[in-house]
Structures are given as structure tokens and as C-alpha cells.
PDB file of C-alpha atoms in Angstrom:
ATOM      1  CA  PRO A   1     132.220  92.755 170.067  1.00 95.00           C
ATOM      2  CA  VAL A   2     128.637  91.560 169.509  1.00 96.00           C
ATOM      3  CA  LEU A   3     125.660  91.931 171.808  1.00 97.00           C
ATOM      4  CA  THR A   4     122.726  89.765 170.759  1.00 97.00           C
ATOM      5  CA  ASN A   5     119.354  88.970 172.251  1.00 97.00           C
ATOM      6  CA  THR A   6     118.517  86.593 169.419  1.00 96.00           C
ATOM      7  CA  PRO A   7     118.195  82.989 170.591  1.00 94.00           C
ATOM      8  CA  GLY A   8     119.268  79.987 168.584  1.00 96.00           C
ATOM      9  CA  ASP A   9     122.016  80.021 165.967  1.00 96.00           C
ATOM     10  CA  VAL A  10     123.115  83.610 166.593  1.00 95.00           C
ATOM     11  CA  THR A  11     123.550  83.054 170.313  1.00 97.00           C
ATOM     12  CA  ALA A  12     125.335  79.774 169.688  1.00 97.00           C
ATOM     13  CA  LEU A  13     127.748  81.430 167.247  1.00 95.00           C
ATOM     14  CA  VAL A  14     128.551  84.353 169.526  1.00 96.00           C
ATOM     15  CA  ASN A  15     129.183  81.954 172.411  1.00 97.00           C
ATOM     16  CA  ARG A  16     131.215  79.522 170.292  1.00 96.00           C
ATOM     17  CA  VAL A  17     133.630  82.154 168.984  1.00 96.00           C
ATOM     18  CA  LEU A  18     133.670  84.069 172.270  1.00 97.00           C
ATOM     19  CA  GLY A  19     132.790  87.162 170.282  1.00 97.00           C
ATOM     20  CA  GLY A  20     130.587  89.005 172.740  1.00 97.00           C
ATOM     21  CA  VAL A  21     127.546  88.677 174.973  1.00 98.00           C
ATOM     22  CA  ALA A  22     124.336  86.748 174.299  1.00 98.00           C
ATOM     23  CA  VAL A  23     121.278  87.408 176.472  1.00 98.00           C
ATOM     24  CA  ALA A  24     117.629  86.357 176.529  1.00 97.00           C
ATOM     25  CA  PRO A  25     115.257  88.246 174.168  1.00 96.00           C
ATOM     26  CA  HIS A  26     113.951  90.587 176.840  1.00 97.00           C
ATOM     27  CA  SER A  27     117.321  91.113 178.555  1.00 97.00           C
ATOM     28  CA  LEU A  28     119.080  93.516 176.233  1.00 97.00           C
ATOM     29  CA  ALA A  29     119.660  96.037 179.040  1.00 97.00           C
ATOM     30  CA  ASP A  30     121.401  93.310 181.030  1.00 98.00           C
ATOM     31  CA  GLY A  31     123.653  92.623 178.076  1.00 97.00           C
ATOM     32  CA  ILE A  32     124.550  96.308 177.735  1.00 97.00           C
ATOM     33  CA  GLN A  33     125.437  96.409 181.415  1.00 98.00           C
ATOM     34  CA  THR A  34     127.517  93.231 181.096  1.00 97.00           C
ATOM     35  CA  MET A  35     129.470  94.689 178.189  1.00 97.00           C
ATOM     36  CA  PHE A  36     130.010  97.973 180.000  1.00 96.00           C
ATOM     37  CA  LEU A  37     131.176  96.333 183.190  1.00 97.00           C
ATOM     38  CA  ALA A  38     133.451  93.921 181.327  1.00 97.00           C
ATOM     39  CA  GLY A  39     135.990  96.623 180.670  1.00 94.00           C
ATOM     40  CA  ASP A  40     138.104  97.601 177.715  1.00 96.00           C
ATOM     41  CA  SER A  41     140.388  94.548 177.639  1.00 97.00           C
ATOM     42  CA  GLN A  42     137.479  92.080 177.620  1.00 97.00           C
ATOM     43  CA  ARG A  43     135.638  94.032 174.894  1.00 97.00           C
ATOM     44  CA  THR A  44     138.824  94.140 172.872  1.00 97.00           C
ATOM     45  CA  GLU A  45     139.183  90.367 173.240  1.00 98.00           C
ATOM     46  CA  TRP A  46     135.591  89.792 172.153  1.00 98.00           C
ATOM     47  CA  GLY A  47     136.118  92.047 169.156  1.00 96.00           C
ATOM     48  CA  THR A  48     139.363  90.320 168.189  1.00 97.00           C
ATOM     49  CA  ASN A  49     137.733  86.890 168.456  1.00 97.00           C
ATOM     50  CA  GLY A  50     134.819  87.960 166.305  1.00 93.00           C
ATOM     51  CA  ARG A  51     137.052  89.541 163.664  1.00 93.00           C
ATOM     52  CA  ARG A  52     139.208  86.425 163.564  1.00 93.00           C
ATOM     53  CA  PHE A  53     136.148  84.254 162.972  1.00 91.00           C
ATOM     54  CA  ILE A  54     134.737  86.489 160.241  1.00 87.00           C
ATOM     55  CA  THR A  55     138.079  86.791 158.493  1.00 87.00           C
ATOM     56  CA  ALA A  56     138.750  83.069 158.556  1.00 86.00           C
ATOM     57  CA  LEU A  57     135.298  81.685 157.801  1.00 81.00           C
ATOM     58  CA  GLN A  58     132.758  84.323 156.788  1.00 79.00           C
ATOM     59  CA  SER A  59     134.552  87.053 154.832  1.00 80.00           C
ATOM     60  CA  ARG A  60     132.752  88.428 151.774  1.00 85.00           C
ATOM     61  CA  GLN A  61     135.346  86.819 149.535  1.00 87.00           C
ATOM     62  CA  LEU A  62     134.893  83.388 151.111  1.00 85.00           C
ATOM     63  CA  MET A  63     131.103  83.703 151.054  1.00 85.00           C
ATOM     64  CA  ALA A  64     131.213  84.677 147.356  1.00 90.00           C
ATOM     65  CA  ILE A  65     133.319  81.585 146.584  1.00 87.00           C
ATOM     66  CA  LYS A  66     130.879  79.374 148.524  1.00 86.00           C
ATOM     67  CA  LEU A  67     127.920  80.930 146.700  1.00 89.00           C
ATOM     68  CA  GLU A  68     129.591  80.489 143.307  1.00 88.00           C
ATOM     69  CA  THR A  69     130.364  76.844 144.085  1.00 88.00           C
ATOM     70  CA  LEU A  70     126.787  76.218 145.144  1.00 88.00           C
ATOM     71  CA  LEU A  71     125.328  77.929 142.092  1.00 87.00           C
ATOM     72  CA  ASN A  72     127.630  75.946 139.819  1.00 85.00           C
ATOM     73  CA  GLU A  73     126.290  72.741 141.395  1.00 85.00           C
ATOM     74  CA  VAL A  74     122.584  73.598 141.087  1.00 85.00           C
ATOM     75  CA  VAL A  75     122.420  75.552 137.846  1.00 84.00           C
ATOM     76  CA  PRO A  76     122.921  73.443 134.745  1.00 73.00           C
ATOM     77  CA  SER A  77     125.701  74.527 132.429  1.00 69.00           C
ATOM     78  CA  TRP A  78     124.630  76.528 129.424  1.00 62.00           C
ATOM     79  CA  PRO A  79     125.102  74.832 126.047  1.00 63.00           C
ATOM     80  CA  SER A  80     128.087  76.101 124.136  1.00 57.00           C
ATOM     81  CA  GLY A  81     127.379  78.900 121.709  1.00 51.00           C
ATOM     82  CA  ARG A  82     124.398  80.104 123.819  1.00 49.00           C
TER      83      ARG A  82
END
């Protein structure tokens, strides 16, 4: 599971995938307490949700393919024979 005190995209992502707890920037201690009090089954569920998201959409292999595709679009092809 993830605990974040970073507002914006990170908080939105954690909340969207139900992967953990997002708190205000100065409320990290509250987030730790929330995670502790949530219990093992809830923390396991958050961890499973986060892993499922990463595996499906953000794995290193998928990110490498996305990067390669982007680079192929923006970098002109080298002339044959270099």
C-alpha cells in the first residue's frame, strides 16, 4: 500500500486505484495512523490494488514500450548506411 502526502496527480492516482492513503502535506502522521488502524486485510487490499494497477498499466516493460514508441515518433529515422 501507498501512503502519500503529495497533492495533485499522486493523490488522485492513489485514490483512483484504491491503493492506499492520501493525506494533506502536513498530515503524514495522520496517514500513518490511518494505515495502522485500517488493519491487515485493508492494507492487503490496498497493496493488491496498487500492484494490479502497476502490473497492468505501469510496469517497466510497458513503460519501455511507451518510451520506445514516443522516441520513434519524435526522432527522425537515420538514413540507411549511417
